[in-house]
Coordinates of C-alpha atoms in Angstrom, one line a residue:
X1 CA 56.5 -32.8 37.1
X2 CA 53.0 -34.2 36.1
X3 CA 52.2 -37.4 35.7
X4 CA 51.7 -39.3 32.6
X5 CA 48.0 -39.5 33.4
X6 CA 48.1 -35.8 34.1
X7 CA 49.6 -35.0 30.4
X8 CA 47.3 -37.7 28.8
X9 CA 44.5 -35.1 30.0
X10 CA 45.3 -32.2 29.0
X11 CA 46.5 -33.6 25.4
X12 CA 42.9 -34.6 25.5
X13 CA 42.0 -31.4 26.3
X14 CA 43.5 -29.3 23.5
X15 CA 42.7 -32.0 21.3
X16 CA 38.9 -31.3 21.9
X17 CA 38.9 -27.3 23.2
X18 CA 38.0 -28.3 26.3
X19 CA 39.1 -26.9 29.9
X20 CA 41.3 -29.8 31.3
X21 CA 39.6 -29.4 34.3
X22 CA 36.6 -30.7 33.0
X23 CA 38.7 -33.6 32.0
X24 CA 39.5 -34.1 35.5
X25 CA 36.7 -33.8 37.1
X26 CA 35.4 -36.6 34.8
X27 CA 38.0 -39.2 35.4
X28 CA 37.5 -38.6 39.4
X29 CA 33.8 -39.0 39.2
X30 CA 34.0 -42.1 37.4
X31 CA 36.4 -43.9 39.3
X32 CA 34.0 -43.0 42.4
X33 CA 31.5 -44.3 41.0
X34 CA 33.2 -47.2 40.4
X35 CA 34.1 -47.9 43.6
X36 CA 30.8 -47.4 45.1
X37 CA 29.3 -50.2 42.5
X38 CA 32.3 -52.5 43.7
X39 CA 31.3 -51.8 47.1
X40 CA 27.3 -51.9 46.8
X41 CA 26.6 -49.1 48.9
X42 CA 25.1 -45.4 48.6
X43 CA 27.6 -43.2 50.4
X44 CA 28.3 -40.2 48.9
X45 CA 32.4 -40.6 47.6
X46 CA 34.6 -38.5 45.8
X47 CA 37.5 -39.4 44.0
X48 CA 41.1 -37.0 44.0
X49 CA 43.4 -37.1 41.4
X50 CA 47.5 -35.9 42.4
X51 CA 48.7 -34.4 39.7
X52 CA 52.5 -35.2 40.6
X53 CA 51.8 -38.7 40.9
X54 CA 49.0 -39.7 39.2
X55 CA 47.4 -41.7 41.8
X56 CA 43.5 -41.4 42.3
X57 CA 42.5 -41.6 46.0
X58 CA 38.4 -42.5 46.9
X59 CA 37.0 -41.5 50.0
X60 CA 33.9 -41.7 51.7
X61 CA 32.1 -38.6 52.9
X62 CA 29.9 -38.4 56.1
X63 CA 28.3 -35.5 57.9
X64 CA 28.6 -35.5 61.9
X65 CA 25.9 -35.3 63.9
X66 CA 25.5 -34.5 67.5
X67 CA 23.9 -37.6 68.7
X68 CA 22.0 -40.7 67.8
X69 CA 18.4 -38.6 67.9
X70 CA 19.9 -36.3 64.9
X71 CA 20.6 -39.4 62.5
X72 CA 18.0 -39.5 59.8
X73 CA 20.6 -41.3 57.1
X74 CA 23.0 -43.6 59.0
X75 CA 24.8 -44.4 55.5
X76 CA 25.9 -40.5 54.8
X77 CA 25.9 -39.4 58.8
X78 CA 28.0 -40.3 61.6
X79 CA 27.5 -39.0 65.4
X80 CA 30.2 -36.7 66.9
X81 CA 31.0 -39.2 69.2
X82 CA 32.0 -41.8 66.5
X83 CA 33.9 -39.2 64.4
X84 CA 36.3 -38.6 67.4
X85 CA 37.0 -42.1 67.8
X86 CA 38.2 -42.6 63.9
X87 CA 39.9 -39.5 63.8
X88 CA 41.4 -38.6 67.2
X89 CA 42.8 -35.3 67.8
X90 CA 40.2 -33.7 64.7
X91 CA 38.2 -30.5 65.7
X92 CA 35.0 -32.2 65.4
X93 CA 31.4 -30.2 65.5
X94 CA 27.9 -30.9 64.1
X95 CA 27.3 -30.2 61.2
X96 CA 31.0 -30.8 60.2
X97 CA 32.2 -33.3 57.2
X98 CA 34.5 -36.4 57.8
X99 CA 36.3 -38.5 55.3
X100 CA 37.0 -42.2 55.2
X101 CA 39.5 -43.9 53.2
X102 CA 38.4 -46.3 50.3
X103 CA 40.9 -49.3 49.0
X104 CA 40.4 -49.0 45.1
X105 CA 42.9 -51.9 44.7
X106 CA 40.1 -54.5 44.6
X107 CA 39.0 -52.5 41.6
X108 CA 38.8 -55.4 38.6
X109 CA 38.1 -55.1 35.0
X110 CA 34.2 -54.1 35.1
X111 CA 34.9 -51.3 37.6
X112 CA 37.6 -49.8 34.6
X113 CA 35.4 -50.3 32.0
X114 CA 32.4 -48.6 33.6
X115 CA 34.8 -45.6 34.5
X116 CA 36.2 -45.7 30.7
X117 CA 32.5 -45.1 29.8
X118 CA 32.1 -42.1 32.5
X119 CA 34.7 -40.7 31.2
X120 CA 33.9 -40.8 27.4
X121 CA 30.3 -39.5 28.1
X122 CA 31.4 -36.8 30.7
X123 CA 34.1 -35.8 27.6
X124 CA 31.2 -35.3 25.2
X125 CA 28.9 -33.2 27.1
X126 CA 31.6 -30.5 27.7
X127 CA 32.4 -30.7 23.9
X128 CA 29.0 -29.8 23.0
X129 CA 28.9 -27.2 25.5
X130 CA 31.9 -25.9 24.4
X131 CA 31.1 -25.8 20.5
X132 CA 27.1 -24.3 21.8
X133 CA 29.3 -21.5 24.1
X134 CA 31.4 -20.8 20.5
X135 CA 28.8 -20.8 17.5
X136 CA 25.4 -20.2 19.5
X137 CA 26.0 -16.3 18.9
X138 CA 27.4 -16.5 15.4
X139 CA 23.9 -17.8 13.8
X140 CA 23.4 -16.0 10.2
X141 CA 27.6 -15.2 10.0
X142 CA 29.5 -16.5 7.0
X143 CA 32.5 -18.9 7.7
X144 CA 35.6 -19.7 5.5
X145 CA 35.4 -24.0 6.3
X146 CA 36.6 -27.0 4.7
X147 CA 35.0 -30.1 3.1
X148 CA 35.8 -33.1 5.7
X149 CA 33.7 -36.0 4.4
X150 CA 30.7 -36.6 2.3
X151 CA 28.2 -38.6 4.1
X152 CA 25.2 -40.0 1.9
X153 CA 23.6 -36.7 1.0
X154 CA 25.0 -34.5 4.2
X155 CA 28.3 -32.6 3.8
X156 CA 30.4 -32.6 6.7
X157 CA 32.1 -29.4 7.1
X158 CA 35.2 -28.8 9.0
X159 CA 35.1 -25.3 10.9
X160 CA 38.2 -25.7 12.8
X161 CA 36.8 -26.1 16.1
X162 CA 34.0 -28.0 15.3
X163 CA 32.7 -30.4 12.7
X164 CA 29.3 -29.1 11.0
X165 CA 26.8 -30.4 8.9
X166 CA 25.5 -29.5 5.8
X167 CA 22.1 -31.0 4.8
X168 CA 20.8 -31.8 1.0
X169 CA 18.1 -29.3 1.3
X170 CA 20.9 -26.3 2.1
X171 CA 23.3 -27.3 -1.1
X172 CA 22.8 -25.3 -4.2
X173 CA 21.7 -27.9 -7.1
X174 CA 25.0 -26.3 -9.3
X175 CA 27.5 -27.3 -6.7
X176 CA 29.8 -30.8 -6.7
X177 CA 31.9 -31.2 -3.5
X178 CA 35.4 -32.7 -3.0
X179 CA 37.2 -33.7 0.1
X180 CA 39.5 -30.7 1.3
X181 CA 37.7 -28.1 -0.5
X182 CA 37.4 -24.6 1.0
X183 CA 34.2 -22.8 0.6
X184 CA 32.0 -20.5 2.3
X185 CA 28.9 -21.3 4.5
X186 CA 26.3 -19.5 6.8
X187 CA 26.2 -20.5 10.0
X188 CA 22.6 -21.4 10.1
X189 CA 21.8 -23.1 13.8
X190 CA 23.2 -24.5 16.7
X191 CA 21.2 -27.7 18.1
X192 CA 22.0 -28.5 21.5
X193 CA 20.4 -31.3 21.9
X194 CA 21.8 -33.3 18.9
X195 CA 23.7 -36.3 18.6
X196 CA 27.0 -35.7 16.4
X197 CA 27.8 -32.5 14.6
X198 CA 25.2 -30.1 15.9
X199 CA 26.2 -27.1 14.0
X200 CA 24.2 -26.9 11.1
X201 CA 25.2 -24.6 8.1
X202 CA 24.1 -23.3 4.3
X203 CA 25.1 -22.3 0.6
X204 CA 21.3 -21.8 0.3
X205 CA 21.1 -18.6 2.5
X206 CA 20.3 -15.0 1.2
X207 CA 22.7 -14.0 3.8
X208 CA 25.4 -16.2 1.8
X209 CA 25.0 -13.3 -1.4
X210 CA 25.3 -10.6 0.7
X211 CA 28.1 -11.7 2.1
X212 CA 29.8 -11.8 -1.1
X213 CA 28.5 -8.4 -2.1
X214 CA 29.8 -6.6 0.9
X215 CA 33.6 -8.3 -0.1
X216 CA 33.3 -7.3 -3.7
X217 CA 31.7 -4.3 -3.5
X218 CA 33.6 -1.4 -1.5
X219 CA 30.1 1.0 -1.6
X220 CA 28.3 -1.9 0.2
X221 CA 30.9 -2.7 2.6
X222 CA 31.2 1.5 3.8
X223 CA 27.6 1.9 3.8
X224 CA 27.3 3.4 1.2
X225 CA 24.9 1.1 -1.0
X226 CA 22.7 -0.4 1.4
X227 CA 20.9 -3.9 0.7
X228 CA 17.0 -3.7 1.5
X229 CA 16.5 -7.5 0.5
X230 CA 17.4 -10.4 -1.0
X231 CA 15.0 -13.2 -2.4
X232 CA 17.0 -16.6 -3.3
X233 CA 16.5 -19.8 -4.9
X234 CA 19.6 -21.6 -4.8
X235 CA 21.1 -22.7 -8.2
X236 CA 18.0 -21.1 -9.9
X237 CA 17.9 -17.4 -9.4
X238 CA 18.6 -14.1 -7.5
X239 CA 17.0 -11.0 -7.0
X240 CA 18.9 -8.3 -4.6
X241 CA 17.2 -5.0 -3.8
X242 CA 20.1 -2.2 -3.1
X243 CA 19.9 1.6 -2.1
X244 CA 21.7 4.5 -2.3
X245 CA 22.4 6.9 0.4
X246 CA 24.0 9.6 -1.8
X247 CA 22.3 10.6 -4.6
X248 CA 25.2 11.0 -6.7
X249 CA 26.4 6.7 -6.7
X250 CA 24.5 4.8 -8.4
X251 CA 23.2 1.4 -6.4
X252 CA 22.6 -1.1 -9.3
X253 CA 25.9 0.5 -11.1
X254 CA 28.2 -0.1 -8.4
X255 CA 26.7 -3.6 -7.6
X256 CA 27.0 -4.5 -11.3
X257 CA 31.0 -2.8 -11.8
X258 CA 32.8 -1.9 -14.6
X259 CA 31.9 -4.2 -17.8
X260 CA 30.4 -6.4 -14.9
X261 CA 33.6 -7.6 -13.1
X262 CA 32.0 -7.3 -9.5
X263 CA 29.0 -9.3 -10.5
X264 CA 30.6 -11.8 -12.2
X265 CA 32.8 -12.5 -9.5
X266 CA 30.2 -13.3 -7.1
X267 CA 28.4 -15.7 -10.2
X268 CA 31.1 -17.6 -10.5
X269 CA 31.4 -18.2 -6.8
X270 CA 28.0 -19.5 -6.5
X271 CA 28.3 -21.8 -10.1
X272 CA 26.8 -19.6 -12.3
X273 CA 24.0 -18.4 -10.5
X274 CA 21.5 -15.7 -11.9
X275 CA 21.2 -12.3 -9.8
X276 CA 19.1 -9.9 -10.7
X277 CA 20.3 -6.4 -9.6
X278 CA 17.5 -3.8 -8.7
X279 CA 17.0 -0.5 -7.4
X280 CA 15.2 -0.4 -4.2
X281 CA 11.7 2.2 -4.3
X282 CA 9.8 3.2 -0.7
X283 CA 6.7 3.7 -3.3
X284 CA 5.3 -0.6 -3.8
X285 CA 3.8 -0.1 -7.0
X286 CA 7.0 1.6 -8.4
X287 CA 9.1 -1.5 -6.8
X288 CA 6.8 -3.9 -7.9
X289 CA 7.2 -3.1 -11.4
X290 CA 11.3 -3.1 -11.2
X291 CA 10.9 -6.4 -9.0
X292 CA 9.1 -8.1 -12.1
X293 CA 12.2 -7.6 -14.6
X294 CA 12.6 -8.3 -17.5
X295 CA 9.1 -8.2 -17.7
X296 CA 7.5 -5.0 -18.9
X297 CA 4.5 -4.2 -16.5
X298 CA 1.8 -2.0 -17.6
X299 CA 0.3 -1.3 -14.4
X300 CA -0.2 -1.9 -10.7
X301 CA -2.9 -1.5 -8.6
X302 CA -3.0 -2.0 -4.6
X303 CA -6.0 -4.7 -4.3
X304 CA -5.7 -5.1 -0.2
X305 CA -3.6 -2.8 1.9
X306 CA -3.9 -4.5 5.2
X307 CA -3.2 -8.8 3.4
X308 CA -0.5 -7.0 1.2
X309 CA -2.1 -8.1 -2.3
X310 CA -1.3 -6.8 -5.5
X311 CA -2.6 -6.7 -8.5
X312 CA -0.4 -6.5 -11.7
X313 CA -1.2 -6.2 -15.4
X314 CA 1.0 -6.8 -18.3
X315 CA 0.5 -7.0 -22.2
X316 CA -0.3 -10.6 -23.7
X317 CA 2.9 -11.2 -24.8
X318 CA 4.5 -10.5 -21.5
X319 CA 2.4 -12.8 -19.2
X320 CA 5.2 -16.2 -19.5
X321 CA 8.3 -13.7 -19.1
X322 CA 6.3 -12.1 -16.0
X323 CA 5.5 -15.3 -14.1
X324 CA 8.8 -17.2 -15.2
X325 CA 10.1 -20.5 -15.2
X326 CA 7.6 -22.6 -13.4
X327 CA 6.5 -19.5 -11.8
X328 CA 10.0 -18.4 -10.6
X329 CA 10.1 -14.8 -11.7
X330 CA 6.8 -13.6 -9.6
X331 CA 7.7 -16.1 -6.5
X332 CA 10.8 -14.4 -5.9
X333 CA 9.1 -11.0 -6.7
X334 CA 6.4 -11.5 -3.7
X335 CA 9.2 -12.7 -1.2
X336 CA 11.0 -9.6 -2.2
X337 CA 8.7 -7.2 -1.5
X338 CA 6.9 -9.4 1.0
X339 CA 3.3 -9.1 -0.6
X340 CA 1.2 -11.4 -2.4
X341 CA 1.2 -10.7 -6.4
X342 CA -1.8 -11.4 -9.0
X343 CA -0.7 -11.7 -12.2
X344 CA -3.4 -10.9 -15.2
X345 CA -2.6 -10.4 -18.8
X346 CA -4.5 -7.2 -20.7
X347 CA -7.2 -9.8 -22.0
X348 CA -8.0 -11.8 -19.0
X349 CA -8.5 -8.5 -17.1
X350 CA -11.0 -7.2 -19.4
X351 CA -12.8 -10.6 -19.5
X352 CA -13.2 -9.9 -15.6
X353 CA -14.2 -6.3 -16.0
X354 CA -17.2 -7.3 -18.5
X355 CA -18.2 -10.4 -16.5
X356 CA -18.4 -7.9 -13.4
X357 CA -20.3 -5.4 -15.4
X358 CA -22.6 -8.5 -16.5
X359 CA -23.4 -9.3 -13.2
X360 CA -23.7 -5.8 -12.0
X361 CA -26.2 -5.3 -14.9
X362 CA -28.2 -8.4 -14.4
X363 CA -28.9 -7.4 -11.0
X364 CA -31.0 -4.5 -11.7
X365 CA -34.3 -5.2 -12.8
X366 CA -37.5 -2.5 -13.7
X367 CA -41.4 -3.3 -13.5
X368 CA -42.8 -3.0 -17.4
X369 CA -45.0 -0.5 -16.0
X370 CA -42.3 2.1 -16.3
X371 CA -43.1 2.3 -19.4
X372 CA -45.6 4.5 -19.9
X373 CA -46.2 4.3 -23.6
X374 CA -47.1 1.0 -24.2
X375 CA -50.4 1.1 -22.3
X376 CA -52.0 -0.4 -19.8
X377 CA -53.6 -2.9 -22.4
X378 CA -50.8 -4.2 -24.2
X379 CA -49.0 -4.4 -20.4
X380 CA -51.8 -6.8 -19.0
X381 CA -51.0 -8.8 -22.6
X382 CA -47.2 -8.6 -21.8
X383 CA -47.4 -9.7 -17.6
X384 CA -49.8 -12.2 -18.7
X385 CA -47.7 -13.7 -20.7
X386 CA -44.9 -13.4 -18.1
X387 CA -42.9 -10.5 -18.7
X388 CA -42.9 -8.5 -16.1
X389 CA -39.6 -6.3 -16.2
X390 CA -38.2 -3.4 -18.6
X391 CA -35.4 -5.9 -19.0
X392 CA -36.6 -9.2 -20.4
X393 CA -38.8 -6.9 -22.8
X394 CA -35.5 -6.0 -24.0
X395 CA -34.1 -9.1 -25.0
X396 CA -37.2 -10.4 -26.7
X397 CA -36.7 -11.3 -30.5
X398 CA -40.0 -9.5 -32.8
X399 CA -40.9 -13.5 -33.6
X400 CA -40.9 -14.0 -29.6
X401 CA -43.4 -11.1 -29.2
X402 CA -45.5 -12.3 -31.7
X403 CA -46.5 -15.3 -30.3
X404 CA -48.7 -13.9 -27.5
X405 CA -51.9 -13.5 -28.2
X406 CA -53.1 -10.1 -29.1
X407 CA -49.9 -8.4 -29.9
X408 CA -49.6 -8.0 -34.0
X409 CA -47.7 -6.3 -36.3
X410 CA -48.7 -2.6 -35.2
X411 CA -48.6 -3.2 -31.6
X412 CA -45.3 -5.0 -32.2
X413 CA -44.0 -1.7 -33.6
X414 CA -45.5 0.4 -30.7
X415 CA -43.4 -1.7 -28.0
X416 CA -40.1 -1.1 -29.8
X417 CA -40.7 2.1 -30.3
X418 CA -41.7 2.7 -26.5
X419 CA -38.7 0.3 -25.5
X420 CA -35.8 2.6 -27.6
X421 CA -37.8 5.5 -26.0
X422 CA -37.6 4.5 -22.2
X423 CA -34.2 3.6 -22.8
X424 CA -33.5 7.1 -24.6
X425 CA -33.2 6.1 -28.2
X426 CA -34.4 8.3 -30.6
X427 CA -34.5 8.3 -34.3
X428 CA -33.8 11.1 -36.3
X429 CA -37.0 13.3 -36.4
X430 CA -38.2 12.3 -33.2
X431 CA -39.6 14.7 -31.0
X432 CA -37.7 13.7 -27.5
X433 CA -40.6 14.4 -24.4
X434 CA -40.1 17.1 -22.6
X435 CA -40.8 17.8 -18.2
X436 CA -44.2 17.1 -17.5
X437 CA -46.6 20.0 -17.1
X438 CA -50.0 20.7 -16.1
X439 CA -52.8 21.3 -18.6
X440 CA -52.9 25.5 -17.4
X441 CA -49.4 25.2 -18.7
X442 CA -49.9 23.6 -21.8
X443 CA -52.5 26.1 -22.9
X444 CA -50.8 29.1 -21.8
X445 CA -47.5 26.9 -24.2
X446 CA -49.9 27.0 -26.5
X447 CA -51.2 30.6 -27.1
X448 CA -48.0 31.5 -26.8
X449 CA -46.6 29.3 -29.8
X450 CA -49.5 31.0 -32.1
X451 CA -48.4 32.9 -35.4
X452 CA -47.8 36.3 -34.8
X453 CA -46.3 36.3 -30.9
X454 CA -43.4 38.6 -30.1
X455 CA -41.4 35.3 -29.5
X456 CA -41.5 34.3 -32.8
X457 CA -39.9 35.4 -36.0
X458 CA -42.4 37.5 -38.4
X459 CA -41.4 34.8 -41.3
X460 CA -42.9 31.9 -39.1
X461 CA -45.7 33.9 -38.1
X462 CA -46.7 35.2 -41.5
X463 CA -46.6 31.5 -43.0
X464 CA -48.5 30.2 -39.9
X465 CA -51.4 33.0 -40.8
X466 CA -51.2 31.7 -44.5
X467 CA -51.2 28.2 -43.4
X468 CA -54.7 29.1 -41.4
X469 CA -56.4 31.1 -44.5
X470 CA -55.7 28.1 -46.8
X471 CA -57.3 25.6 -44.2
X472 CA -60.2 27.6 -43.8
X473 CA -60.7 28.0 -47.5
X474 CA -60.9 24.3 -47.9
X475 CA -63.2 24.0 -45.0
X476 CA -65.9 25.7 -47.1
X477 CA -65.4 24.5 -50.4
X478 CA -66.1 21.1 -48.5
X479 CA -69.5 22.4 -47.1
X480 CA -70.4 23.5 -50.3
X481 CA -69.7 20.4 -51.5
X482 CA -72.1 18.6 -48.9
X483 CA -74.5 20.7 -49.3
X484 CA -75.0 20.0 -53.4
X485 CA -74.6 16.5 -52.5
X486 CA -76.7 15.7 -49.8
X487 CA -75.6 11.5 -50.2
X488 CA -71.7 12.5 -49.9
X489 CA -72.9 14.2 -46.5
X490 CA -74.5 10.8 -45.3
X491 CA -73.1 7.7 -46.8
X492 CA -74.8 4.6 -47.1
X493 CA -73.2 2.0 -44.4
X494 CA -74.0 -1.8 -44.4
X495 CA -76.4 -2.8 -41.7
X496 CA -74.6 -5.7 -40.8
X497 CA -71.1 -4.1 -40.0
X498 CA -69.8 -1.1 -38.2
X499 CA -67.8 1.0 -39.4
X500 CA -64.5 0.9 -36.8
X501 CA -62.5 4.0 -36.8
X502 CA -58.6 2.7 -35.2
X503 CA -57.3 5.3 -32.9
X504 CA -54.2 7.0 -33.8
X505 CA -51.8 6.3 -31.1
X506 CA -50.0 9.3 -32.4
X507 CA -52.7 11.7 -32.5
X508 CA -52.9 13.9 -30.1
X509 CA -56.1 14.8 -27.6
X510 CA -56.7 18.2 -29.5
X511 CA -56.4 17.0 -32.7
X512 CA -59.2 14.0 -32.0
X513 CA -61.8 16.1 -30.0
X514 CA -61.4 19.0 -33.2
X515 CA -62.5 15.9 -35.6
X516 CA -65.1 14.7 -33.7
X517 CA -66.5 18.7 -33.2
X518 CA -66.5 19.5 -37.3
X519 CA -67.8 15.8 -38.0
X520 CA -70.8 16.8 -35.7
X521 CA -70.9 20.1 -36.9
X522 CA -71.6 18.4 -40.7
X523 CA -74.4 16.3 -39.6
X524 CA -76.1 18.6 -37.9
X525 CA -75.9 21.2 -41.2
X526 CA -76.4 18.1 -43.5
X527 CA -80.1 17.1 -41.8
X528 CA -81.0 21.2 -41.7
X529 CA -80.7 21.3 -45.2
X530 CA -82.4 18.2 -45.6
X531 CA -86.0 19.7 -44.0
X532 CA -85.6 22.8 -45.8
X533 CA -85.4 21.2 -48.8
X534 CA -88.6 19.2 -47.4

């Protein structure tokens, strides 16, 4: 029969889940060292426990050495010689362990109360490695557990085995807590080295939801729906990514159930919180779309591949209901598909596109001498006065121009009309240029435009040979004329001025060198006349 000590230990025992061994082991290690505090001394004693009787023997272990040269600690060695003498008749050898009886009836009140605290601390330690050998492998499982106590903001959870705590920051903000409640938790870590309850559990988790899908939803639990993944804020908002691995079940269906029973369920087990059900897409832009629900998305566009950025673009009026409540709705979107989003509405986009093709633009700059049809006068006029490029000429206002010096009203037109030009702005009626050619090419383009060419129409010809008759005809009757009128063929010019004949920027170099030739032509005949007539 045990002892009363005995069963005191192992009620202990089953009262903590611990080995009663343990137990043991503890109670004989403290009363030795007990008595080796009573007895102020360092040998190495070991206490035994009788199970029958209850008593707790103490002795005092030495090891035996062959002679006094071997001793190196006299307190824990003994020579052989010695050994014999105390216990006559022992098969003795070096090497060889000897125990001597120690009284523990001198033992007083300190020497219990020191063992009392061995004990106690000996008791927690296999506790904690018994509750670290029974949860340390079930991290991230769901357990059914009841409400213990409520300490300050903690929980303290009851798992049967084990007391657990349940921090502020893993409660959901919806749930209220009463003593004896049963609930559900996930096992979230086991601290070793923590004083107390060092289980630590959540209602927080993702793992939490899922849990409760796969016991209200048959397709989930077979492997039949398959959840890809789940991005939580507790009390706020769900959103739960599921798969189908036949095509003919539906994933968001099944989740949902009939009029929403399944769903519902697993809201009113987490106090009413939102989920959003949605069908899982290997494609990201395709699941990014379905991951920003209820929001209607009107595209998106894969900004960085290798940092996992997106870039998303929905109408105006769907910018709030795309980010969410304090930015809920696009938060949980990124953690669900595990990429950063950018969120720009149709206008805002644009705005970047034009600023973008602003700066684009505004980096490109031309010399003014591009363009050729200003001059090289009126260009020393323009880079004198600091405009150098195609560009800046551009943006000039007609009053701006006409403040440098030399540039008036006619040049002023000239330097639109080249800009638009260079820029390939024609008016209607204007003669765009054509590829430059040499001046071989531009006679043989020119006998070949005369009336009366194979390439041309016999109308145009026969108008172009009418055209030259009538000139021809006036040409004469104008020598004639001179010739009656010898004063009409030399006018009278003022001394004091010269006449100035402006250049036609327009005219072309045949048409000014055939002037010059017939106003020569008319002198010369003019001053013939005038010495015949002599």
């Amino acid at each position: 029969m045990s002892s009363a000590l005995y069963q005191s230990i192992e009620m202990l025992s089953r009262e903590k889940s611990i080995d009663p061994e343990i137990v043991v082991g503890a109670v004989e290690e403290a009363i030795a060292l007990a008595t080796r505090k009573y007895y102020k001394t360092q040998e190495n004693m070991r206490g035994e426990l009788n199970k029958e009787t209850g008593e707790i023997a103490v002795y005092a272990y030495k090891t035996v050495m062959a002679g006094e040269d071997d001793i190196e600690d006299p307190v824990n060695q003994i020579t052989l010689e010695e050994a014999q003498a105390i216990a006559a008749g022992a098969e003795l050898e070096p090497g060889s362990e000897i125990r001597l009886y120690k009284d523990t009836r001198p033992l007083g009140r300190i020497a219990a109360q020191l063992a009392k605290q061995v004990i106690f601390q000996k008791v927690r330690e296999a506790e904690r490695d018994t509750v670290f050998n029974e949860y340390a492998h079930r991290e991230k499982e769901v357990l059914s557990a009841t409400v213990k106590r409520i300490e300050g903001q903690d929980v303290i959870i009851d798992l049967g085995k084990a007391e657990a705590r349940m921090p502020k920051r893993e409660q959901s903000r919806l749930e209220q807590f009463s003593i004896g409640e049963r609930i559900r938790v996930v096992l979230l870590k086991v601290d070793r080295a923590a004083k107390g309850p060092q289980v630590i559990v959540s209602r927080a988790a993702p793992e939490l939801v899922s849990n409760l899908f796969q016991s209200e939803v048959p397709e989930i639990y077979d492997g039949t729906v398959v959840i890809r993944a789940i991005a939580r804020e507790a009390g706020e908002r769900t959103k739960i990514a599921v798969m189908s691995r036949d095509k003919d079940v539906d994933p968001v269906g099944a989740c949902v159930g009939m009029k929403g029973m399944r769903v519902q369920s697993i809201i009113r087990e987490l106090r009413g919180e939102k989920i959003d059900i949605i069908e899982f897409n290997e494609e990201i832009t395709t699941f990014a779309e379905k991951a920003l629900q209820p929001a209607k998305v009107s595209r998106v566009s894969i900004v960085d591949l290798s940092e996992k950025q997106l870039e998303v673009i929905v109408d105006d009026t769907q910018l709030s209901l795309a980010i969410g409540k304090k930015g809920q709705n696009v938060r949980l979107a990124a953690k669900l598909l595990g990429w950063k989003i950018d969120i720009k509405s149709e206008e805002e986009k644009r705005q970047e596109v034009e600023q973008q093709m602003g700066g684009f633009g505004a980096g490109q700059t031309t010399p003014i001498e591009a363009v050729t049809e200003l001059g090289e006068t009126i260009i020393q006029k323009l880079v004198a006065a600091g405009i150098t490029t195609v560009e800046s000429l551009a943006d000039m206002t007609p009053e701006q121009l006409e403040e440098i010096p030399g540039i008036g009203e006619k040049t002023l037109e000239r330097i639109s009309v080249a800009v638009r030009h260079y820029f390939g702005q024609y008016e209607e009626g204007e003669a765009q240029p054509q590829a430059e050619t040499s001046p071989s090419q531009e006679a043989i383009a020119t006998e070949e435009d005369e009336p009366g060419t194979p390439d041309q129409p016999v109308e145009e010809a026969t108008a172009a040979l009418s055209a030259e008759h009538e000139e021809t005809a006036a040409a004469e009757t104008m020598e004639a004329e001179n010739a009656a009128d010898p004063e009409r063929a030399h006018p009278v010019e003022s001394e004091e001025t010269e006449p100035v004949h402006e250049a036609n920027p327009e005219a072309t170099l045949e048409e000014t060198e055939f002037a010059e030739e017939a106003a020569i032509d008319g002198i010369n005949e003019n001053e013939r006349e005038g010495q015949g007539g002599e």
